[in-house]
Amino acid sequence: MIALRGSHMSMNEKVALITGASSGIGRATAKAFAVQGASVILAARRQDELDSLVAEIEVGGGKATAIKTDVSKAQDAEQMVAHAIATFGRLDYAVNNAGIEGQIANIVDLEEDDWDRVLDINLKGNYLCLRYEARAMLEGGRGGAIVNIGSVNSFLGFGGGAAYVASKHGQVGLTTSASAELAPHGIRVNIVCPGFVDTPMHHRIRGIIGDEIFDQGMVPQVHVRRVGKPEEIASAILYLCSDEAAFITGTTLTPDGGFTMTV
Ligand SMILES: NC(=O)c1ccc[n+]([C@@H]2O[C@H](COP(=O)([O-])OP(=O)(O)OC[C@H]3O[C@@H](n4cnc5c(N)ncnc54)[C@H](O)[C@@H]3O)[C@@H](O)[C@H]2O)c1
């Protein structure tokens, strides 16, 4: 059960939509918004996982609803936002977190279908969700905050990761452009670019790279010498949505334990 308590960041009366809420960073972020008093809309592909999180939040005294969504489909993205407005009457915060790592393959071997799938979900999906979220916020006339979830691969490439890296770089351009368009309407748009975070995606990647190579080759490059927790990324997201970040838009926040700060 989640103990729900308000704090200086209290988001009572506010409504937050989180894509990819069924696991990892999205799940932790949904819980964090609920703890701050926000009503949450959970969107992802797995209905069972979403339903169990709705139940968990409601048992803790929060308000939540779920909608099965494939963010790469315009109709799903539109319905997701319509469901948020129909259920809670407004939209204040949106976190575009849904993403996949795709196949690890060198460009010479990367299949066109794999490229399309990663770009469709990670980049086109971000654009589609953002479009409908922004429309709803503009119609609401109360402003809002949108946080896209990139990666340290929004700045760093890696061999075998071209599609993922290209999609994550693209999200930075989407964020800065959307920020320029929406800031005059009181809607801030930022991007959070995590380093290694302990989620199901992280464990799938570890399974490919191997624990030993990961622990001995990668983790020592992280200044704090460990992988992050999903809750630590959720904190960064909540901060950017909060009024504490009222002057922050179009920018990148990189919770990565220092990974990208040295060579
Ligand atoms: N875990 C890390 O180390 C790490 C590091 C940097 C960035 N990220 C990014 O953080 C985000 C979340 O990753 P995670 O580690 O929590 O992964 P995860 O695999 O645990 O969760 C991904 C979520 O996205 C959802 N999703 C995938 N495709 C979708 C689609 N088409 N429509 C709707 N939902 C979809 C999944 O259902 C799941 O809820 C991703 O954008 C990822 O690229 C993760």
XYZ file of C-alpha atoms and ligand atoms in Angstrom:
307
model
C 0.000 0.000 0.000
C 1.215 3.513 -0.781
C 0.961 5.968 2.098
C -0.323 9.170 0.534
C 0.912 12.399 2.078
C 1.084 15.943 0.814
C 4.243 18.068 1.014
C 5.532 21.443 -0.156
C 5.035 20.105 -3.683
C 1.371 19.290 -3.027
C -0.461 18.600 -6.277
C -3.965 18.291 -4.827
C -6.635 19.069 -7.447
C -4.053 18.518 -10.227
C -4.222 15.797 -12.888
C -1.200 13.934 -14.269
C -1.031 11.592 -17.264
C 1.843 9.089 -17.473
C 2.558 6.897 -20.503
C 4.399 3.627 -20.030
C 2.984 3.547 -16.498
C 2.820 -0.243 -16.285
C 6.447 -0.698 -15.241
C 9.791 0.815 -14.338
C 10.173 4.597 -14.376
C 6.551 5.203 -15.444
C 5.141 3.127 -12.596
C 7.313 4.876 -10.007
C 6.343 8.271 -11.466
C 2.634 7.509 -11.301
C 2.971 6.558 -7.627
C 5.004 9.692 -6.912
C 2.316 11.955 -8.437
C -0.359 10.122 -6.435
C 1.627 10.618 -3.222
C 1.631 14.364 -3.943
C -2.161 14.296 -4.260
C -2.525 14.390 -8.049
C -5.151 12.279 -9.800
C -3.343 10.067 -12.284
C -4.128 8.618 -15.697
C -2.069 5.519 -16.414
C -1.484 4.596 -20.049
C 0.435 1.615 -21.418
C -0.100 -1.551 -23.395
C -0.648 -4.022 -20.546
C -4.114 -3.592 -19.011
C -3.538 -6.072 -16.123
C -0.447 -4.213 -14.913
C -2.278 -0.890 -15.147
C -5.301 -2.235 -13.260
C -3.106 -3.490 -10.412
C -1.465 -0.061 -10.110
C -4.854 1.689 -10.104
C -5.911 -0.609 -7.243
C -2.676 0.066 -5.348
C -3.089 3.841 -5.656
C -6.781 3.706 -4.673
C -6.044 1.578 -1.601
C -3.596 4.300 -0.586
C -6.358 6.922 -0.863
C -5.412 8.284 -4.294
C -7.361 8.682 -7.512
C -6.327 6.811 -10.645
C -7.711 5.503 -13.909
C -6.115 3.377 -16.614
C -6.422 3.234 -20.376
C -4.787 0.681 -22.634
C -2.776 2.704 -25.140
C -0.303 2.162 -27.942
C 1.422 5.548 -28.103
C 2.520 4.980 -31.702
C -1.126 5.129 -32.855
C -2.693 8.584 -33.220
C -6.167 7.297 -32.356
C -4.904 5.735 -29.107
C -3.050 8.900 -28.127
C -6.158 10.996 -28.790
C -8.390 8.605 -26.811
C -5.911 8.564 -23.933
C -6.137 12.337 -23.521
C -9.914 12.320 -24.066
C -10.181 9.707 -21.289
C -8.164 11.942 -18.962
C -10.462 14.911 -19.580
C -13.642 12.808 -19.380
C -12.551 11.248 -16.075
C -10.928 14.117 -14.201
C -12.011 17.195 -16.194
C -8.567 18.688 -16.764
C -4.926 17.936 -17.564
C -2.086 19.680 -15.728
C 0.934 17.389 -16.181
C 1.925 14.843 -18.808
C 4.921 12.513 -18.763
C 5.793 10.931 -22.107
C 7.769 7.990 -20.814
C 6.685 4.987 -22.945
C 9.640 3.564 -24.819
C 11.404 0.454 -26.044
C 15.073 -0.384 -26.479
C 14.568 -2.317 -29.742
C 17.042 -4.729 -31.259
C 20.720 -4.280 -30.520
C 22.179 -4.536 -34.046
C 24.852 -2.841 -36.095
C 23.461 -0.548 -38.790
C 24.540 -2.921 -41.550
C 22.324 -5.592 -39.967
C 19.525 -3.424 -38.582
C 16.233 -4.348 -40.262
C 13.992 -1.568 -41.538
C 11.080 -2.929 -39.479
C 13.113 -2.702 -36.266
C 14.153 0.862 -37.083
C 10.509 1.791 -37.754
C 9.221 0.157 -34.558
C 11.687 2.016 -32.315
C 11.181 5.371 -34.038
C 7.385 4.877 -34.108
C 7.135 4.271 -30.368
C 9.920 6.427 -28.961
C 9.799 9.482 -31.224
C 6.543 9.501 -33.187
C 4.733 8.267 -30.054
C 6.199 11.158 -28.062
C 5.061 13.623 -30.743
C 1.538 12.161 -30.941
C 0.995 12.173 -27.182
C 2.449 15.661 -26.851
C 0.169 16.961 -29.601
C -3.034 15.819 -27.880
C -1.791 16.718 -24.395
C -0.887 20.237 -25.558
C -4.248 20.666 -27.274
C -6.047 19.699 -24.051
C -3.892 22.045 -21.977
C -4.469 24.910 -24.433
C -8.212 24.278 -24.319
C -8.105 24.158 -20.501
C -6.441 27.577 -20.444
C -4.653 26.855 -17.154
C -1.179 26.141 -18.536
C 0.620 22.938 -17.653
C 3.883 21.032 -17.674
C 5.002 18.256 -20.000
C 8.064 16.092 -19.393
C 9.436 13.844 -22.108
C 11.689 10.965 -21.114
C 14.854 10.772 -23.161
C 18.060 9.079 -22.072
C 21.770 9.706 -21.774
C 21.542 8.318 -25.313
C 19.879 11.640 -26.186
C 23.533 12.871 -26.350
C 25.697 9.720 -26.443
C 25.723 7.114 -29.178
C 26.633 3.457 -28.791
C 27.467 0.814 -31.355
C 24.463 -1.414 -31.956
C 21.974 1.190 -30.756
C 21.408 3.440 -33.795
C 17.611 3.337 -33.796
C 17.290 3.866 -30.041
C 19.952 6.599 -30.016
C 18.397 8.391 -33.011
C 14.956 8.281 -31.403
C 16.293 9.623 -28.091
C 18.242 12.418 -29.835
C 15.082 13.323 -31.741
C 13.141 13.782 -28.513
C 15.455 16.657 -27.544
C 14.522 18.573 -30.707
C 10.861 17.819 -30.132
C 11.141 19.156 -26.588
C 12.909 22.417 -27.424
C 10.556 23.189 -30.325
C 7.428 22.403 -28.308
C 8.742 24.546 -25.469
C 9.140 27.540 -27.797
C 5.589 27.125 -29.104
C 3.852 26.454 -25.807
C 5.652 28.670 -23.288
C 3.603 31.750 -24.268
C 0.528 29.745 -23.183
C 1.959 28.851 -19.780
C 2.848 25.296 -20.785
C 6.419 24.229 -20.000
C 8.060 21.329 -21.846
C 11.275 19.704 -20.587
C 13.118 16.422 -21.095
C 14.541 14.139 -18.419
C 17.470 12.036 -19.653
C 18.212 9.225 -17.184
C 21.370 7.146 -16.957
C 21.212 3.476 -15.943
C 18.033 2.812 -13.949
C 16.957 -0.449 -12.343
C 13.865 -1.360 -14.403
C 12.736 -4.302 -16.548
C 14.331 -2.545 -19.583
C 17.631 -2.323 -17.724
C 17.516 -6.043 -16.932
C 16.781 -6.912 -20.571
C 19.851 -4.893 -21.633
C 21.961 -6.513 -18.901
C 20.825 -9.873 -20.255
C 22.332 -8.959 -23.643
C 25.530 -7.256 -22.431
C 26.153 -9.600 -19.498
C 26.189 -8.719 -15.783
C 29.959 -8.932 -15.478
C 30.688 -6.540 -18.360
C 27.990 -4.216 -17.095
C 29.148 -4.191 -13.455
C 32.872 -4.004 -14.227
C 32.821 -1.887 -17.387
C 29.854 0.454 -17.085
C 28.993 1.003 -13.420
C 32.534 2.259 -12.534
C 31.915 5.114 -15.040
C 28.989 6.309 -12.933
C 30.339 8.784 -10.356
C 28.073 7.423 -7.622
C 29.098 3.830 -8.578
C 25.607 2.435 -8.810
C 22.538 2.155 -10.999
C 19.690 4.582 -10.261
C 16.312 3.743 -8.746
C 13.109 4.495 -10.705
C 11.990 6.658 -7.761
C 15.059 8.885 -8.264
C 13.963 9.604 -11.840
C 10.395 10.190 -10.660
C 11.715 12.885 -8.277
C 13.345 14.742 -11.183
C 10.119 14.519 -13.204
C 7.983 15.788 -10.328
C 10.339 18.680 -9.736
C 10.067 19.784 -13.382
C 6.268 19.614 -13.197
C 6.079 21.514 -9.921
C 5.767 25.269 -9.466
C 9.327 25.143 -8.061
C 10.424 24.815 -11.723
C 8.253 27.675 -13.043
C 11.213 29.309 -14.858
C 12.504 26.070 -16.384
C 11.400 25.096 -19.885
C 12.960 23.654 -23.036
C 15.794 22.168 -21.044
C 17.332 18.822 -20.180
C 17.727 17.340 -16.717
C 20.103 14.383 -16.574
C 19.717 12.172 -13.494
C 22.596 9.808 -14.311
C 24.780 9.719 -11.184
C 27.425 11.715 -13.087
C 27.811 9.167 -15.913
C 27.916 11.750 -18.739
C 30.133 14.216 -16.855
C 33.529 12.581 -17.510
C 35.153 10.637 -20.346
N 15.955 1.939 -17.517
C 16.935 2.698 -17.976
O 18.117 2.447 -17.697
C 16.621 3.878 -18.843
C 17.669 4.784 -19.091
C 17.413 5.895 -19.878
C 16.155 6.115 -20.396
N 15.150 5.215 -20.147
C 13.850 5.512 -20.740
O 12.867 5.519 -19.728
C 11.597 5.156 -20.286
C 10.996 4.063 -19.435
O 11.853 2.940 -19.481
P 11.902 1.809 -18.352
O 13.320 1.552 -18.090
O 10.990 2.139 -17.238
O 11.375 0.592 -19.252
P 10.256 -0.519 -19.039
O 10.427 -1.451 -20.163
O 10.303 -1.019 -17.652
O 8.903 0.304 -19.219
C 8.541 0.813 -20.468
C 7.060 1.146 -20.439
O 6.688 1.643 -21.729
C 5.533 0.943 -22.155
N 5.443 0.913 -23.608
C 6.323 0.397 -24.499
N 5.850 0.541 -25.737
C 4.665 1.180 -25.644
C 3.694 1.598 -26.576
N 3.829 1.402 -27.897
N 2.581 2.222 -26.112
C 2.402 2.417 -24.800
N 3.272 2.027 -23.866
C 4.392 1.411 -24.287
C 5.663 -0.436 -21.534
O 4.408 -1.079 -21.511
C 6.173 -0.047 -20.151
O 5.098 0.377 -19.347
C 11.875 4.751 -21.735
O 11.544 5.827 -22.589
C 13.379 4.496 -21.751
O 13.932 4.692 -23.022
C 15.354 4.110 -19.386
